[in-house]
PDB file of C-alpha atoms in Angstrom:
ATOM      1  CA  ASP A   8     146.179  18.658 137.141  1.00 79.00           C
ATOM      2  CA  ILE A   9     149.843  18.982 136.130  1.00 82.00           C
ATOM      3  CA  ILE A  10     150.786  20.214 139.614  1.00 76.00           C
ATOM      4  CA  GLU A  11     148.742  17.507 141.332  1.00 76.00           C
ATOM      5  CA  ASN A  12     150.269  14.764 139.153  1.00 81.00           C
ATOM      6  CA  SER A  13     153.785  15.985 139.961  1.00 81.00           C
ATOM      7  CA  GLU A  14     152.928  15.947 143.688  1.00 79.00           C
ATOM      8  CA  ILE A  15     151.682  12.352 143.402  1.00 80.00           C
ATOM      9  CA  ARG A  16     154.894  11.314 141.601  1.00 82.00           C
ATOM     10  CA  ALA A  17     156.975  13.019 144.308  1.00 81.00           C
ATOM     11  CA  THR A  18     155.224  11.091 147.086  1.00 82.00           C
ATOM     12  CA  ALA A  19     155.923   7.801 145.303  1.00 81.00           C
ATOM     13  CA  ASP A  20     159.679   8.501 145.530  1.00 83.00           C
ATOM     14  CA  CYS A  21     159.668   8.963 149.324  1.00 84.00           C
ATOM     15  CA  ASP A  22     159.100   6.720 152.307  1.00 86.00           C
ATOM     16  CA  ILE A  23     156.779   9.356 153.730  1.00 88.00           C
ATOM     17  CA  SER A  24     155.753  12.876 152.724  1.00 85.00           C
ATOM     18  CA  LEU A  25     154.965  15.532 155.317  1.00 84.00           C
ATOM     19  CA  LEU A  26     152.297  18.102 154.533  1.00 80.00           C
ATOM     20  CA  ILE A  27     151.415  21.136 156.619  1.00 75.00           C
ATOM     21  CA  SER A  28     147.698  20.849 155.940  1.00 75.00           C
ATOM     22  CA  SER A  29     145.701  17.913 157.291  1.00 78.00           C
ATOM     23  CA  SER A  30     142.894  18.794 154.860  1.00 76.00           C
ATOM     24  CA  GLU A  31     145.327  18.251 151.962  1.00 78.00           C
ATOM     25  CA  VAL A  32     146.320  14.852 153.346  1.00 83.00           C
ATOM     26  CA  ASP A  33     142.621  13.925 153.534  1.00 83.00           C
ATOM     27  CA  TYR A  34     142.045  15.241 150.003  1.00 81.00           C
ATOM     28  CA  PHE A  35     144.844  13.160 148.471  1.00 81.00           C
ATOM     29  CA  LYS A  36     143.872  10.010 150.342  1.00 85.00           C
ATOM     30  CA  LYS A  37     140.207  10.328 149.351  1.00 87.00           C
ATOM     31  CA  ARG A  38     141.100  10.995 145.747  1.00 82.00           C
ATOM     32  CA  HIS A  39     143.979   8.550 145.272  1.00 81.00           C
ATOM     33  CA  GLY A  40     143.597   5.900 147.965  1.00 80.00           C
ATOM     34  CA  GLU A  41     146.126   5.150 150.665  1.00 79.00           C
ATOM     35  CA  MET A  42     149.268   7.252 150.255  1.00 81.00           C
ATOM     36  CA  ARG A  43     152.386   7.643 152.380  1.00 84.00           C
ATOM     37  CA  LEU A  44     151.360  11.067 153.667  1.00 87.00           C
ATOM     38  CA  THR A  45     151.017  12.581 157.088  1.00 86.00           C
ATOM     39  CA  ALA A  46     150.316  16.079 158.358  1.00 83.00           C
ATOM     40  CA  ILE A  47     152.492  18.047 160.731  1.00 83.00           C
ATOM     41  CA  PRO A  48     151.545  21.524 161.957  1.00 72.00           C
ATOM     42  CA  PRO A  49     154.028  24.237 161.023  1.00 66.00           C
ATOM     43  CA  PHE A  50     156.370  25.389 163.756  1.00 64.00           C
ATOM     44  CA  LEU A  51     156.055  29.129 164.106  1.00 61.00           C
ATOM     45  CA  PRO A  52     158.407  30.367 166.824  1.00 61.00           C
ATOM     46  CA  ALA A  53     156.982  33.040 169.069  1.00 60.00           C
ATOM     47  CA  THR A  54     158.222  36.430 167.956  1.00 60.00           C
ATOM     48  CA  GLU A  55     157.502  39.899 169.150  1.00 60.00           C
ATOM     49  CA  ILE A  56     154.196  41.298 167.979  1.00 62.00           C
ATOM     50  CA  VAL A  57     154.574  43.374 164.832  1.00 65.00           C
ATOM     51  CA  THR A  58     152.978  46.794 165.061  1.00 73.00           C
ATOM     52  CA  ARG A  59     151.322  47.913 161.854  1.00 82.00           C
ATOM     53  CA  ASN A  60     152.589  51.182 160.509  1.00 85.00           C
ATOM     54  CA  TRP A  61     149.807  51.783 157.997  1.00 89.00           C
ATOM     55  CA  ASP A  62     149.445  55.379 156.830  1.00 88.00           C
ATOM     56  CA  GLU A  63     145.797  54.794 155.793  1.00 89.00           C
ATOM     57  CA  LYS A  64     146.666  54.953 152.089  1.00 92.00           C
ATOM     58  CA  PRO A  65     145.062  52.304 149.827  1.00 95.00           C
ATOM     59  CA  ASN A  66     148.312  50.507 149.005  1.00 95.00           C
ATOM     60  CA  PHE A  67     147.934  46.771 148.399  1.00 97.00           C
ATOM     61  CA  ILE A  68     150.526  44.008 148.185  1.00 97.00           C
ATOM     62  CA  PHE A  69     150.702  40.945 145.961  1.00 97.00           C
ATOM     63  CA  LEU A  70     153.366  38.529 147.175  1.00 95.00           C
ATOM     64  CA  GLY A  71     154.594  35.426 145.390  1.00 93.00           C
ATOM     65  CA  SER A  72     157.031  33.835 143.009  1.00 92.00           C
ATOM     66  CA  MET A  73     156.108  34.549 139.403  1.00 92.00           C
ATOM     67  CA  ASN A  74     157.293  31.159 138.179  1.00 90.00           C
ATOM     68  CA  LEU A  75     154.274  29.515 139.847  1.00 91.00           C
ATOM     69  CA  PRO A  76     151.262  29.283 137.518  1.00 91.00           C
ATOM     70  CA  HIS A  77     148.666  30.044 140.214  1.00 91.00           C
ATOM     71  CA  ASN A  78     150.402  33.324 141.111  1.00 94.00           C
ATOM     72  CA  VAL A  79     150.718  34.431 137.488  1.00 94.00           C
ATOM     73  CA  ALA A  80     147.113  33.564 136.636  1.00 94.00           C
ATOM     74  CA  GLY A  81     145.736  35.247 139.761  1.00 95.00           C
ATOM     75  CA  LEU A  82     147.760  38.418 139.233  1.00 96.00           C
ATOM     76  CA  LYS A  83     146.744  38.682 135.562  1.00 95.00           C
ATOM     77  CA  VAL A  84     143.043  38.407 136.416  1.00 95.00           C
ATOM     78  CA  PHE A  85     143.432  40.935 139.215  1.00 96.00           C
ATOM     79  CA  LEU A  86     145.139  43.416 136.881  1.00 96.00           C
ATOM     80  CA  THR A  87     142.620  42.981 134.072  1.00 94.00           C
ATOM     81  CA  SER A  88     139.323  42.447 135.925  1.00 94.00           C
ATOM     82  CA  VAL A  89     139.605  43.810 139.450  1.00 95.00           C
ATOM     83  CA  PHE A  90     142.130  46.654 139.674  1.00 96.00           C
ATOM     84  CA  PRO A  91     140.573  48.819 136.912  1.00 96.00           C
ATOM     85  CA  LYS A  92     137.251  48.781 138.822  1.00 94.00           C
ATOM     86  CA  VAL A  93     139.040  49.634 142.059  1.00 94.00           C
ATOM     87  CA  LEU A  94     140.741  52.639 140.430  1.00 95.00           C
ATOM     88  CA  ILE A  95     137.429  53.982 139.120  1.00 94.00           C
ATOM     89  CA  HIS A  96     136.187  54.270 142.705  1.00 92.00           C
ATOM     90  CA  ASN A  97     139.540  54.993 144.350  1.00 93.00           C
ATOM     91  CA  PRO A  98     142.005  56.522 141.837  1.00 95.00           C
ATOM     92  CA  VAL A  99     144.863  56.728 144.366  1.00 95.00           C
ATOM     93  CA  ALA A 100     144.946  52.964 145.077  1.00 96.00           C
ATOM     94  CA  THR A 101     148.278  51.274 144.383  1.00 97.00           C
ATOM     95  CA  LEU A 102     149.509  47.710 143.999  1.00 97.00           C
ATOM     96  CA  THR A 103     153.042  46.624 144.885  1.00 97.00           C
ATOM     97  CA  ILE A 104     154.050  43.249 143.453  1.00 97.00           C
ATOM     98  CA  ILE A 105     156.794  41.443 145.360  1.00 96.00           C
ATOM     99  CA  GLY A 106     158.428  38.280 144.041  1.00 94.00           C
ATOM    100  CA  GLY A 107     161.010  37.055 141.582  1.00 94.00           C
ATOM    101  CA  GLY A 108     160.528  35.757 138.061  1.00 93.00           C
ATOM    102  CA  VAL A 109     158.439  38.636 136.703  1.00 93.00           C
ATOM    103  CA  THR A 110     158.087  38.271 132.937  1.00 90.00           C
ATOM    104  CA  ASP A 111     157.809  41.019 130.317  1.00 91.00           C
ATOM    105  CA  GLU A 112     154.225  39.865 129.740  1.00 91.00           C
ATOM    106  CA  LEU A 113     153.329  40.562 133.395  1.00 92.00           C
ATOM    107  CA  LYS A 114     155.046  43.942 133.252  1.00 93.00           C
ATOM    108  CA  GLN A 115     152.949  44.784 130.195  1.00 94.00           C
ATOM    109  CA  CYS A 116     149.782  43.907 132.166  1.00 93.00           C
ATOM    110  CA  GLY A 117     150.822  46.491 134.760  1.00 95.00           C
ATOM    111  CA  GLN A 118     152.007  49.136 132.299  1.00 95.00           C
ATOM    112  CA  PRO A 119     148.605  50.814 131.662  1.00 95.00           C
ATOM    113  CA  PHE A 120     148.410  51.707 135.368  1.00 96.00           C
ATOM    114  CA  GLY A 121     151.627  53.743 135.417  1.00 95.00           C
ATOM    115  CA  GLN A 122     152.915  54.384 138.933  1.00 95.00           C
ATOM    116  CA  ALA A 123     149.851  52.719 140.487  1.00 97.00           C
ATOM    117  CA  VAL A 124     151.479  49.293 139.881  1.00 97.00           C
ATOM    118  CA  LYS A 125     155.068  48.649 140.972  1.00 97.00           C
ATOM    119  CA  PHE A 126     157.144  45.480 140.542  1.00 96.00           C
ATOM    120  CA  LEU A 127     159.758  45.192 143.289  1.00 94.00           C
ATOM    121  CA  GLY A 128     161.119  41.712 142.570  1.00 92.00           C
ATOM    122  CA  ARG A 129     162.557  39.886 145.570  1.00 93.00           C
ATOM    123  CA  VAL A 130     163.140  41.851 148.762  1.00 92.00           C
ATOM    124  CA  GLU A 131     165.330  41.058 151.748  1.00 90.00           C
ATOM    125  CA  ASP A 132     162.888  42.093 154.471  1.00 89.00           C
ATOM    126  CA  LEU A 133     159.125  41.912 153.950  1.00 89.00           C
ATOM    127  CA  SER A 134     158.156  43.329 157.347  1.00 86.00           C
ATOM    128  CA  PRO A 135     158.358  47.082 156.537  1.00 89.00           C
ATOM    129  CA  LEU A 136     156.365  46.633 153.329  1.00 92.00           C
ATOM    130  CA  LEU A 137     153.713  44.416 154.893  1.00 91.00           C
ATOM    131  CA  SER A 138     153.336  46.573 157.997  1.00 89.00           C
ATOM    132  CA  ASN A 139     152.693  49.677 155.869  1.00 90.00           C
ATOM    133  CA  ALA A 140     150.194  48.092 153.452  1.00 94.00           C
ATOM    134  CA  CYS A 141     146.419  48.275 153.478  1.00 95.00           C
ATOM    135  CA  ALA A 142     146.049  44.552 152.742  1.00 96.00           C
ATOM    136  CA  LEU A 143     147.600  41.575 150.999  1.00 97.00           C
ATOM    137  CA  ILE A 144     145.683  40.291 147.994  1.00 97.00           C
ATOM    138  CA  ALA A 145     145.718  36.578 147.153  1.00 96.00           C
ATOM    139  CA  PRO A 146     143.422  36.224 144.115  1.00 96.00           C
ATOM    140  CA  LEU A 147     144.149  32.543 143.549  1.00 93.00           C
ATOM    141  CA  ALA A 148     141.750  30.417 141.501  1.00 91.00           C
ATOM    142  CA  PHE A 149     143.865  27.261 141.840  1.00 87.00           C
ATOM    143  CA  GLY A 150     146.990  26.020 143.585  1.00 80.00           C
ATOM    144  CA  SER A 151     147.871  23.623 146.352  1.00 71.00           C
ATOM    145  CA  GLY A 152     149.458  23.666 149.748  1.00 70.00           C
ATOM    146  CA  VAL A 153     149.518  26.210 152.526  1.00 75.00           C
ATOM    147  CA  LYS A 154     150.506  29.590 151.104  1.00 88.00           C
ATOM    148  CA  LEU A 155     153.407  31.055 153.067  1.00 85.00           C
ATOM    149  CA  LYS A 156     152.406  34.555 151.927  1.00 91.00           C
ATOM    150  CA  ILE A 157     149.285  34.200 154.079  1.00 91.00           C
ATOM    151  CA  ILE A 158     151.299  33.141 157.139  1.00 87.00           C
ATOM    152  CA  ASP A 159     153.793  35.994 156.573  1.00 87.00           C
ATOM    153  CA  SER A 160     150.944  38.502 156.335  1.00 90.00           C
ATOM    154  CA  LEU A 161     149.182  37.218 159.429  1.00 88.00           C
ATOM    155  CA  ALA A 162     152.486  37.455 161.314  1.00 84.00           C
ATOM    156  CA  CYS A 163     152.587  41.153 160.371  1.00 86.00           C
ATOM    157  CA  SER A 164     148.937  41.727 161.412  1.00 87.00           C
ATOM    158  CA  LEU A 165     148.163  42.559 157.775  1.00 92.00           C
ATOM    159  CA  PRO A 166     144.567  42.006 156.617  1.00 94.00           C
ATOM    160  CA  ILE A 167     144.197  39.591 153.704  1.00 96.00           C
ATOM    161  CA  ILE A 168     141.777  39.488 150.807  1.00 97.00           C
ATOM    162  CA  SER A 169     141.777  35.969 149.414  1.00 97.00           C
ATOM    163  CA  THR A 170     139.821  33.231 147.758  1.00 96.00           C
ATOM    164  CA  ASP A 171     139.115  30.016 149.672  1.00 93.00           C
ATOM    165  CA  ILE A 172     141.981  28.394 147.748  1.00 91.00           C
ATOM    166  CA  GLY A 173     144.415  31.081 148.883  1.00 92.00           C
ATOM    167  CA  VAL A 174     143.828  30.298 152.561  1.00 91.00           C
ATOM    168  CA  GLU A 175     143.545  26.507 152.254  1.00 85.00           C
ATOM    169  CA  GLY A 176     144.849  24.716 155.330  1.00 79.00           C
ATOM    170  CA  ILE A 177     144.786  27.878 157.486  1.00 84.00           C
ATOM    171  CA  ASP A 178     142.129  28.623 160.114  1.00 80.00           C
ATOM    172  CA  PHE A 179     141.258  31.896 158.396  1.00 88.00           C
ATOM    173  CA  ILE A 180     138.187  33.716 159.745  1.00 90.00           C
ATOM    174  CA  HIS A 181     136.330  36.029 157.374  1.00 94.00           C
ATOM    175  CA  GLY A 182     135.901  39.423 159.026  1.00 90.00           C
ATOM    176  CA  VAL A 183     138.710  38.787 161.522  1.00 92.00           C
ATOM    177  CA  HIS A 184     141.817  38.073 159.460  1.00 92.00           C
ATOM    178  CA  GLY A 185     140.497  39.832 156.368  1.00 94.00           C
ATOM    179  CA  GLU A 186     137.934  38.944 153.741  1.00 96.00           C
ATOM    180  CA  LEU A 187     137.170  35.892 151.628  1.00 96.00           C
ATOM    181  CA  ALA A 188     136.010  36.690 148.094  1.00 96.00           C
ATOM    182  CA  ASN A 189     135.422  33.930 145.560  1.00 95.00           C
ATOM    183  CA  THR A 190     134.134  35.982 142.635  1.00 94.00           C
ATOM    184  CA  TRP A 191     135.960  38.873 140.996  1.00 93.00           C
ATOM    185  CA  VAL A 192     133.045  41.202 141.774  1.00 94.00           C
ATOM    186  CA  ASP A 193     133.289  40.259 145.458  1.00 95.00           C
ATOM    187  CA  PHE A 194     137.060  40.679 145.271  1.00 96.00           C
ATOM    188  CA  SER A 195     136.653  44.248 143.926  1.00 94.00           C
ATOM    189  CA  ASP A 196     134.139  45.031 146.681  1.00 94.00           C
ATOM    190  CA  SER A 197     136.502  43.679 149.356  1.00 95.00           C
ATOM    191  CA  VAL A 198     139.423  45.723 148.070  1.00 95.00           C
ATOM    192  CA  LEU A 199     137.305  48.883 148.090  1.00 93.00           C
ATOM    193  CA  ARG A 200     136.023  48.140 151.601  1.00 92.00           C
ATOM    194  CA  LEU A 201     139.566  47.780 152.938  1.00 90.00           C
ATOM    195  CA  CYS A 202     140.592  51.033 151.256  1.00 86.00           C
ATOM    196  CA  ASP A 203     138.464  52.843 153.809  1.00 77.00           C
ATOM    197  CA  PRO A 204     140.256  53.098 157.173  1.00 65.00           C
ATOM    198  CA  ILE A 205     137.032  53.830 159.080  1.00 62.00           C
TER     199      ILE A 205
END
């Protein structure tokens, strides 16, 4: 609610606000009446196809700024409810967390896992890390807007495990681009499925 209210205030200060997702424009207009919003598709210049360099190890990536509440909340739940179950079935699984603003509290959530959880902070070039990962996880229970982490991962041909909210505004196809999992049990199952390269 706090994020949505700040977005509404921001639109009031502008002649027009441009959103990437047409479904978000529809959502705001249905919920709040006529607003000065319009949707524009993102411009993604054609680049060379990225070849995945995955070594078939169960190494997962979480990508996002840690000063955004939806990233922090999603990562905490993943570390407390999902990752322990994954490690029971696949003890060599790892999670690399990329993004600035990591707090001591988040580091403490990862501490019980030892070397299985690494915090990298911000990195200059995501491509080598994404191309060598098993999958990106986006365990988001709330949030708004198109998540650039999803677009970055798709650009690197990296499978994604996400909630519906994580892929909002993107034509994500379950079973093609990765897996959609909207309960933590389903999320654990998806992670374990993608651990297996066969």
